[in-house]
Short mmCIF file of N, CA and C in Angstrom, two decimals:
data_model
loop_
_atom_site.label_atom_id
_atom_site.label_comp_id
_atom_site.label_asym_id
_atom_site.label_seq_id
_atom_site.Cartn_x
_atom_site.Cartn_y
_atom_site.Cartn_z
N MET C 252 6.57 -16.63 9.76
CA MET C 252 7.18 -15.41 10.21
C MET C 252 7.48 -14.48 9.03
N ILE C 253 7.91 -15.04 7.93
CA ILE C 253 8.21 -14.25 6.74
C ILE C 253 6.93 -13.58 6.23
N ARG C 254 5.82 -14.33 6.23
CA ARG C 254 4.55 -13.75 5.78
C ARG C 254 4.12 -12.60 6.69
N ARG C 255 4.36 -12.73 7.99
CA ARG C 255 3.99 -11.67 8.93
C ARG C 255 4.81 -10.42 8.68
N ILE C 256 6.10 -10.57 8.45
CA ILE C 256 6.97 -9.42 8.16
C ILE C 256 6.56 -8.78 6.83
N ALA C 257 6.30 -9.58 5.82
CA ALA C 257 5.87 -9.06 4.52
C ALA C 257 4.57 -8.29 4.66
N SER C 258 3.64 -8.82 5.44
CA SER C 258 2.37 -8.14 5.66
C SER C 258 2.59 -6.82 6.38
N PHE C 259 3.46 -6.81 7.38
CA PHE C 259 3.75 -5.60 8.13
C PHE C 259 4.34 -4.53 7.22
N LEU C 260 5.16 -4.93 6.27
CA LEU C 260 5.77 -3.99 5.35
C LEU C 260 4.84 -3.58 4.22
N GLY C 261 3.64 -4.12 4.20
CA GLY C 261 2.68 -3.76 3.16
C GLY C 261 2.90 -4.51 1.87
N LEU C 262 3.53 -5.67 1.94
CA LEU C 262 3.86 -6.42 0.73
C LEU C 262 2.84 -7.50 0.40
N ASP C 263 1.86 -7.72 1.25
CA ASP C 263 0.86 -8.76 1.03
C ASP C 263 -0.30 -8.19 0.23
N PRO C 264 -0.41 -8.53 -1.07
CA PRO C 264 -1.46 -7.94 -1.90
C PRO C 264 -2.87 -8.41 -1.54
N GLU C 265 -2.98 -9.49 -0.76
CA GLU C 265 -4.29 -10.01 -0.39
C GLU C 265 -4.89 -9.25 0.79
N LYS C 266 -4.07 -8.55 1.54
CA LYS C 266 -4.53 -7.82 2.71
C LYS C 266 -5.01 -6.43 2.30
N PRO C 267 -6.04 -5.93 2.98
CA PRO C 267 -6.46 -4.55 2.70
C PRO C 267 -5.39 -3.55 3.13
N LEU C 268 -5.40 -2.41 2.51
CA LEU C 268 -4.50 -1.33 2.89
C LEU C 268 -4.81 -0.91 4.32
N ARG C 269 -3.85 -0.35 5.00
CA ARG C 269 -4.09 0.15 6.35
C ARG C 269 -5.22 1.19 6.32
N LYS C 270 -5.96 1.30 7.41
CA LYS C 270 -7.08 2.25 7.47
C LYS C 270 -6.62 3.67 7.21
N LYS C 271 -5.49 4.04 7.81
CA LYS C 271 -4.96 5.39 7.62
C LYS C 271 -4.66 5.65 6.15
N ALA C 272 -4.05 4.69 5.50
CA ALA C 272 -3.70 4.84 4.09
C ALA C 272 -4.95 4.91 3.23
N ALA C 273 -5.93 4.05 3.50
CA ALA C 273 -7.17 4.07 2.72
C ALA C 273 -7.90 5.39 2.89
N ALA C 274 -7.90 5.94 4.09
CA ALA C 274 -8.56 7.24 4.33
C ALA C 274 -7.85 8.35 3.56
N ARG C 275 -6.53 8.30 3.50
CA ARG C 275 -5.79 9.31 2.74
C ARG C 275 -6.04 9.17 1.24
N VAL C 276 -6.11 7.93 0.76
CA VAL C 276 -6.41 7.70 -0.65
C VAL C 276 -7.80 8.26 -0.97
N LEU C 277 -8.75 7.99 -0.11
CA LEU C 277 -10.11 8.51 -0.31
C LEU C 277 -10.10 10.04 -0.35
N SER C 278 -9.39 10.66 0.56
CA SER C 278 -9.32 12.12 0.58
C SER C 278 -8.74 12.67 -0.72
N ALA C 279 -7.66 12.07 -1.19
CA ALA C 279 -7.04 12.52 -2.45
C ALA C 279 -7.99 12.33 -3.63
N MET C 280 -8.70 11.19 -3.65
CA MET C 280 -9.64 10.94 -4.74
C MET C 280 -10.79 11.95 -4.70
N CYS C 281 -11.25 12.31 -3.52
CA CYS C 281 -12.31 13.31 -3.40
C CYS C 281 -11.81 14.69 -3.83
N HIS C 282 -10.55 15.00 -3.52
CA HIS C 282 -10.00 16.28 -3.95
C HIS C 282 -9.98 16.39 -5.47
N VAL C 283 -9.50 15.34 -6.14
CA VAL C 283 -9.44 15.41 -7.60
C VAL C 283 -10.85 15.38 -8.20
N GLY C 284 -11.75 14.66 -7.56
CA GLY C 284 -13.13 14.63 -8.04
C GLY C 284 -13.81 15.98 -7.93
N LYS C 285 -13.39 16.75 -6.95
CA LYS C 285 -14.01 18.05 -6.73
C LYS C 285 -13.31 19.18 -7.47
N CYS C 286 -12.29 18.87 -8.24
CA CYS C 286 -11.56 19.89 -9.00
C CYS C 286 -12.47 20.67 -9.94
N ASP C 287 -13.54 20.02 -10.43
CA ASP C 287 -14.45 20.72 -11.33
C ASP C 287 -15.59 21.40 -10.58
N GLY C 288 -15.55 21.41 -9.26
CA GLY C 288 -16.55 22.13 -8.47
C GLY C 288 -17.44 21.24 -7.63
N ILE C 289 -17.97 20.17 -8.21
CA ILE C 289 -18.87 19.28 -7.47
C ILE C 289 -18.53 17.83 -7.77
N ILE C 290 -18.99 16.96 -6.89
CA ILE C 290 -18.85 15.53 -7.14
C ILE C 290 -20.24 14.99 -7.42
N ALA C 291 -20.47 14.54 -8.64
CA ALA C 291 -21.77 14.01 -9.04
C ALA C 291 -21.96 12.61 -8.46
N ALA C 292 -23.20 12.14 -8.48
CA ALA C 292 -23.53 10.82 -7.94
C ALA C 292 -22.74 9.72 -8.66
N ALA C 293 -22.57 9.85 -9.97
CA ALA C 293 -21.81 8.86 -10.73
C ALA C 293 -20.35 8.85 -10.28
N GLU C 294 -19.83 10.01 -9.94
CA GLU C 294 -18.45 10.10 -9.49
C GLU C 294 -18.28 9.48 -8.10
N VAL C 295 -19.29 9.65 -7.24
CA VAL C 295 -19.27 9.02 -5.91
C VAL C 295 -19.25 7.50 -6.08
N ALA C 296 -20.07 6.99 -6.99
CA ALA C 296 -20.10 5.55 -7.24
C ALA C 296 -18.75 5.06 -7.78
N LEU C 297 -18.14 5.83 -8.66
CA LEU C 297 -16.83 5.47 -9.20
C LEU C 297 -15.77 5.48 -8.11
N ILE C 298 -15.80 6.49 -7.26
CA ILE C 298 -14.84 6.56 -6.14
C ILE C 298 -15.03 5.35 -5.24
N SER C 299 -16.27 5.03 -4.92
CA SER C 299 -16.57 3.89 -4.05
C SER C 299 -16.04 2.59 -4.64
N ASP C 300 -16.30 2.36 -5.92
CA ASP C 300 -15.85 1.15 -6.59
C ASP C 300 -14.32 1.10 -6.67
N THR C 301 -13.72 2.21 -7.03
CA THR C 301 -12.27 2.26 -7.21
C THR C 301 -11.53 2.05 -5.90
N ILE C 302 -11.99 2.71 -4.84
CA ILE C 302 -11.28 2.57 -3.56
C ILE C 302 -11.43 1.15 -3.01
N GLN C 303 -12.58 0.55 -3.23
CA GLN C 303 -12.78 -0.84 -2.79
C GLN C 303 -11.81 -1.76 -3.53
N ARG C 304 -11.70 -1.57 -4.82
CA ARG C 304 -10.85 -2.41 -5.65
C ARG C 304 -9.37 -2.22 -5.33
N LEU C 305 -8.95 -0.98 -5.11
CA LEU C 305 -7.53 -0.70 -4.91
C LEU C 305 -7.04 -0.93 -3.48
N THR C 306 -7.91 -0.66 -2.50
CA THR C 306 -7.46 -0.73 -1.11
C THR C 306 -8.02 -1.93 -0.35
N GLY C 307 -9.08 -2.54 -0.87
CA GLY C 307 -9.71 -3.63 -0.14
C GLY C 307 -10.60 -3.15 0.98
N ARG C 308 -10.81 -1.86 1.07
CA ARG C 308 -11.67 -1.27 2.10
C ARG C 308 -12.82 -0.56 1.41
N SER C 309 -14.00 -0.65 2.03
CA SER C 309 -15.17 -0.01 1.42
C SER C 309 -15.60 1.19 2.25
N PHE C 310 -16.13 2.16 1.55
CA PHE C 310 -16.67 3.37 2.17
C PHE C 310 -18.07 3.59 1.62
N ALA C 311 -18.98 3.94 2.50
CA ALA C 311 -20.36 4.21 2.09
C ALA C 311 -20.41 5.53 1.33
N PRO C 312 -21.39 5.69 0.44
CA PRO C 312 -21.52 6.95 -0.28
C PRO C 312 -21.62 8.17 0.65
N THR C 313 -22.26 7.99 1.80
CA THR C 313 -22.37 9.12 2.74
C THR C 313 -20.99 9.50 3.30
N GLU C 314 -20.14 8.49 3.55
CA GLU C 314 -18.78 8.77 4.02
C GLU C 314 -17.99 9.52 2.95
N ILE C 315 -18.16 9.08 1.72
CA ILE C 315 -17.44 9.72 0.61
C ILE C 315 -17.88 11.17 0.47
N MET C 316 -19.18 11.42 0.59
CA MET C 316 -19.68 12.80 0.49
C MET C 316 -19.19 13.66 1.66
N GLN C 317 -19.09 13.08 2.85
CA GLN C 317 -18.56 13.83 3.99
C GLN C 317 -17.10 14.22 3.76
N VAL C 318 -16.32 13.29 3.25
CA VAL C 318 -14.91 13.60 2.95
C VAL C 318 -14.83 14.65 1.86
N ALA C 319 -15.68 14.52 0.84
CA ALA C 319 -15.68 15.49 -0.26
C ALA C 319 -16.07 16.88 0.23
N ASP C 320 -16.99 16.95 1.17
CA ASP C 320 -17.40 18.24 1.71
C ASP C 320 -16.28 18.92 2.49
N GLN C 321 -15.35 18.14 3.01
CA GLN C 321 -14.25 18.68 3.80
C GLN C 321 -13.04 19.09 2.96
N THR C 322 -13.11 18.87 1.66
CA THR C 322 -11.97 19.22 0.80
C THR C 322 -11.88 20.73 0.65
N ARG C 323 -10.64 21.20 0.51
CA ARG C 323 -10.41 22.63 0.30
C ARG C 323 -9.95 22.83 -1.14
N PRO C 324 -10.42 23.89 -1.79
CA PRO C 324 -10.07 24.09 -3.20
C PRO C 324 -8.62 24.52 -3.43
N ASN C 325 -8.07 25.32 -2.57
CA ASN C 325 -6.72 25.84 -2.79
C ASN C 325 -5.76 25.25 -1.77
N LEU C 326 -5.00 24.28 -2.20
CA LEU C 326 -4.05 23.61 -1.32
C LEU C 326 -2.67 24.24 -1.45
N GLU C 327 -1.95 24.23 -0.34
CA GLU C 327 -0.58 24.72 -0.30
C GLU C 327 0.36 23.55 -0.61
N PRO C 328 1.61 23.83 -0.99
CA PRO C 328 2.55 22.74 -1.26
C PRO C 328 2.70 21.75 -0.11
N GLN C 329 2.67 22.23 1.13
CA GLN C 329 2.80 21.32 2.27
C GLN C 329 1.59 20.40 2.41
N ASP C 330 0.43 20.82 1.89
CA ASP C 330 -0.76 19.96 1.92
C ASP C 330 -0.56 18.74 1.03
N TYR C 331 0.08 18.92 -0.11
CA TYR C 331 0.34 17.81 -1.02
C TYR C 331 1.34 16.84 -0.39
N ILE C 332 2.32 17.37 0.31
CA ILE C 332 3.29 16.53 1.00
C ILE C 332 2.60 15.76 2.12
N ALA C 333 1.67 16.42 2.82
CA ALA C 333 0.97 15.80 3.95
C ALA C 333 0.13 14.60 3.52
N PHE C 334 -0.34 14.58 2.28
CA PHE C 334 -1.10 13.42 1.80
C PHE C 334 -0.28 12.14 1.96
N GLY C 335 1.02 12.23 1.76
CA GLY C 335 1.86 11.03 1.77
C GLY C 335 2.65 10.81 3.04
N THR C 336 2.56 11.72 3.99
CA THR C 336 3.32 11.58 5.23
C THR C 336 2.92 10.31 5.96
N GLY C 337 3.91 9.47 6.24
CA GLY C 337 3.67 8.22 6.95
C GLY C 337 3.20 7.07 6.10
N LEU C 338 3.05 7.29 4.80
CA LEU C 338 2.61 6.21 3.91
C LEU C 338 3.82 5.51 3.30
N ARG C 339 3.64 4.25 3.02
CA ARG C 339 4.67 3.45 2.35
C ARG C 339 4.64 3.73 0.85
N ALA C 340 5.69 3.37 0.16
CA ALA C 340 5.78 3.63 -1.28
C ALA C 340 4.63 2.98 -2.04
N GLY C 341 4.28 1.76 -1.69
CA GLY C 341 3.17 1.08 -2.35
C GLY C 341 1.84 1.78 -2.11
N GLU C 342 1.66 2.33 -0.93
CA GLU C 342 0.43 3.05 -0.61
C GLU C 342 0.35 4.36 -1.38
N LYS C 343 1.50 4.99 -1.58
CA LYS C 343 1.55 6.21 -2.39
C LYS C 343 1.19 5.90 -3.84
N ALA C 344 1.67 4.78 -4.34
CA ALA C 344 1.34 4.37 -5.71
C ALA C 344 -0.16 4.09 -5.84
N VAL C 345 -0.75 3.47 -4.82
CA VAL C 345 -2.20 3.23 -4.83
C VAL C 345 -2.93 4.56 -4.84
N MET C 346 -2.43 5.54 -4.08
CA MET C 346 -3.06 6.86 -4.05
C MET C 346 -3.07 7.49 -5.43
N ILE C 347 -1.92 7.49 -6.08
CA ILE C 347 -1.84 8.09 -7.42
C ILE C 347 -2.72 7.30 -8.40
N HIS C 348 -2.73 5.98 -8.28
CA HIS C 348 -3.58 5.15 -9.14
C HIS C 348 -5.05 5.55 -8.98
N GLY C 349 -5.50 5.69 -7.75
CA GLY C 349 -6.88 6.07 -7.49
C GLY C 349 -7.20 7.46 -8.01
N VAL C 350 -6.30 8.39 -7.78
CA VAL C 350 -6.50 9.77 -8.23
C VAL C 350 -6.55 9.82 -9.76
N LEU C 351 -5.64 9.12 -10.40
CA LEU C 351 -5.64 9.09 -11.87
C LEU C 351 -6.90 8.41 -12.41
N SER C 352 -7.37 7.38 -11.75
CA SER C 352 -8.58 6.69 -12.19
C SER C 352 -9.77 7.64 -12.20
N ILE C 353 -9.86 8.49 -11.19
CA ILE C 353 -10.96 9.46 -11.13
C ILE C 353 -10.74 10.56 -12.17
N ALA C 354 -9.51 11.02 -12.29
CA ALA C 354 -9.22 12.12 -13.22
C ALA C 354 -9.48 11.74 -14.67
N ILE C 355 -9.17 10.51 -15.06
CA ILE C 355 -9.32 10.13 -16.47
C ILE C 355 -10.67 9.50 -16.76
N SER C 356 -11.54 9.39 -15.76
CA SER C 356 -12.82 8.71 -15.96
C SER C 356 -13.69 9.38 -17.01
N SER C 357 -13.49 10.67 -17.24
CA SER C 357 -14.29 11.37 -18.25
C SER C 357 -13.70 11.21 -19.65
N GLY C 358 -12.56 10.54 -19.75
CA GLY C 358 -11.94 10.36 -21.06
C GLY C 358 -10.82 11.35 -21.32
N ARG C 359 -10.70 12.33 -20.45
CA ARG C 359 -9.61 13.30 -20.55
C ARG C 359 -9.36 13.89 -19.18
N ILE C 360 -8.19 14.48 -19.01
CA ILE C 360 -7.85 15.12 -17.74
C ILE C 360 -8.02 16.63 -17.93
N PHE C 361 -8.89 17.21 -17.13
CA PHE C 361 -9.11 18.65 -17.19
C PHE C 361 -7.95 19.39 -16.54
N PRO C 362 -7.71 20.65 -16.91
CA PRO C 362 -6.54 21.37 -16.39
C PRO C 362 -6.42 21.38 -14.87
N ALA C 363 -7.51 21.60 -14.15
CA ALA C 363 -7.45 21.62 -12.68
C ALA C 363 -7.08 20.24 -12.13
N GLU C 364 -7.58 19.19 -12.78
CA GLU C 364 -7.24 17.83 -12.37
C GLU C 364 -5.76 17.56 -12.64
N TYR C 365 -5.28 18.00 -13.79
CA TYR C 365 -3.88 17.81 -14.15
C TYR C 365 -2.97 18.47 -13.11
N VAL C 366 -3.30 19.69 -12.74
CA VAL C 366 -2.49 20.41 -11.75
C VAL C 366 -2.50 19.65 -10.43
N PHE C 367 -3.68 19.20 -9.99
CA PHE C 367 -3.76 18.46 -8.73
C PHE C 367 -2.93 17.18 -8.79
N VAL C 368 -3.12 16.39 -9.84
CA VAL C 368 -2.45 15.09 -9.94
C VAL C 368 -0.93 15.27 -10.01
N THR C 369 -0.45 16.17 -10.84
CA THR C 369 1.00 16.33 -10.98
C THR C 369 1.62 16.92 -9.71
N THR C 370 0.92 17.86 -9.07
CA THR C 370 1.44 18.43 -7.84
C THR C 370 1.44 17.40 -6.72
N LEU C 371 0.42 16.54 -6.68
CA LEU C 371 0.37 15.47 -5.69
C LEU C 371 1.51 14.49 -5.91
N ALA C 372 1.73 14.09 -7.15
CA ALA C 372 2.82 13.15 -7.45
C ALA C 372 4.16 13.75 -7.04
N HIS C 373 4.33 15.02 -7.30
CA HIS C 373 5.57 15.70 -6.89
C HIS C 373 5.67 15.74 -5.37
N GLY C 374 4.57 16.06 -4.70
CA GLY C 374 4.57 16.11 -3.24
C GLY C 374 4.84 14.76 -2.60
N LEU C 375 4.42 13.69 -3.27
CA LEU C 375 4.66 12.34 -2.77
C LEU C 375 6.08 11.86 -3.09
N GLY C 376 6.78 12.61 -3.94
CA GLY C 376 8.13 12.22 -4.31
C GLY C 376 8.16 11.12 -5.37
N MET C 377 7.13 11.04 -6.18
CA MET C 377 7.04 9.99 -7.20
C MET C 377 7.83 10.40 -8.44
N HIS C 378 8.66 9.51 -8.91
CA HIS C 378 9.46 9.74 -10.11
C HIS C 378 8.60 9.60 -11.35
N GLY C 379 9.05 10.21 -12.44
CA GLY C 379 8.32 10.19 -13.69
C GLY C 379 8.02 8.80 -14.22
N ALA C 380 9.00 7.91 -14.15
CA ALA C 380 8.81 6.55 -14.65
C ALA C 380 7.73 5.82 -13.85
N ASP C 381 7.73 6.01 -12.53
CA ASP C 381 6.70 5.40 -11.70
C ASP C 381 5.33 5.99 -12.01
N PHE C 382 5.29 7.30 -12.22
CA PHE C 382 4.03 7.97 -12.54
C PHE C 382 3.46 7.42 -13.86
N ARG C 383 4.31 7.28 -14.86
CA ARG C 383 3.85 6.76 -16.16
C ARG C 383 3.37 5.32 -16.03
N ARG C 384 4.03 4.51 -15.20
CA ARG C 384 3.61 3.13 -14.97
C ARG C 384 2.22 3.09 -14.34
N VAL C 385 2.01 3.92 -13.32
CA VAL C 385 0.72 3.95 -12.64
C VAL C 385 -0.36 4.52 -13.57
N LEU C 386 -0.02 5.50 -14.38
CA LEU C 386 -0.97 6.03 -15.36
C LEU C 386 -1.38 4.93 -16.33
N GLY C 387 -0.44 4.12 -16.76
CA GLY C 387 -0.76 2.99 -17.64
C GLY C 387 -1.72 2.01 -16.98
N LEU C 388 -1.52 1.76 -15.68
CA LEU C 388 -2.43 0.87 -14.95
C LEU C 388 -3.84 1.47 -14.86
N ALA C 389 -3.91 2.79 -14.62
CA ALA C 389 -5.21 3.45 -14.52
C ALA C 389 -5.93 3.42 -15.86
N ILE C 390 -5.21 3.61 -16.93
CA ILE C 390 -5.82 3.56 -18.27
C ILE C 390 -6.29 2.14 -18.58
N ALA C 391 -5.48 1.15 -18.22
CA ALA C 391 -5.88 -0.24 -18.44
C ALA C 391 -7.15 -0.56 -17.63
N ASP C 392 -7.23 -0.07 -16.40
CA ASP C 392 -8.43 -0.27 -15.59
C ASP C 392 -9.65 0.37 -16.25
N MET C 393 -9.47 1.60 -16.77
CA MET C 393 -10.58 2.30 -17.41
C MET C 393 -11.05 1.51 -18.64
N ASN C 394 -10.11 1.00 -19.42
CA ASN C 394 -10.46 0.22 -20.61
C ASN C 394 -11.15 -1.09 -20.23
N ALA C 395 -10.72 -1.70 -19.13
CA ALA C 395 -11.32 -2.95 -18.68
C ALA C 395 -12.76 -2.74 -18.20
N ARG C 396 -13.01 -1.55 -17.61
CA ARG C 396 -14.37 -1.22 -17.17
C ARG C 396 -15.28 -0.89 -18.33
N GLY C 397 -14.67 -0.59 -19.47
CA GLY C 397 -15.47 -0.26 -20.64
C GLY C 397 -15.90 1.19 -20.67
N ALA C 398 -15.19 2.04 -19.93
CA ALA C 398 -15.54 3.45 -19.86
C ALA C 398 -15.06 4.20 -21.06
#
């Protein structure tokens, strides 16, 4: 019974993220990937690998491209808040982790990516200490991949 309650609360790391949460993470990752105008094939592969690793759910490259095509370049403050509506704190951390992984994949964060990531973190209500912790995880992941 305890395991069932923990799973319901999103505390079971072996279980995949909820479908709704994984779809929102994918959308946020596509938004940051498209900050420079287009999502290249290498970036689609990185998004696919990262979302599988972080959420336990896989998305085909065609699904990723469809989500990327639906992204809007100029988001309003309420759009950033909407990314996290209904998500648990752990799911929000996974979202920021995924977004940061895509943003730093080139070795630096470009200004448009920086604005997106920081505004998203603010919209999700993430504190600075939590943001720095997740950034450290994303950097460690990048170093482990050898990028």
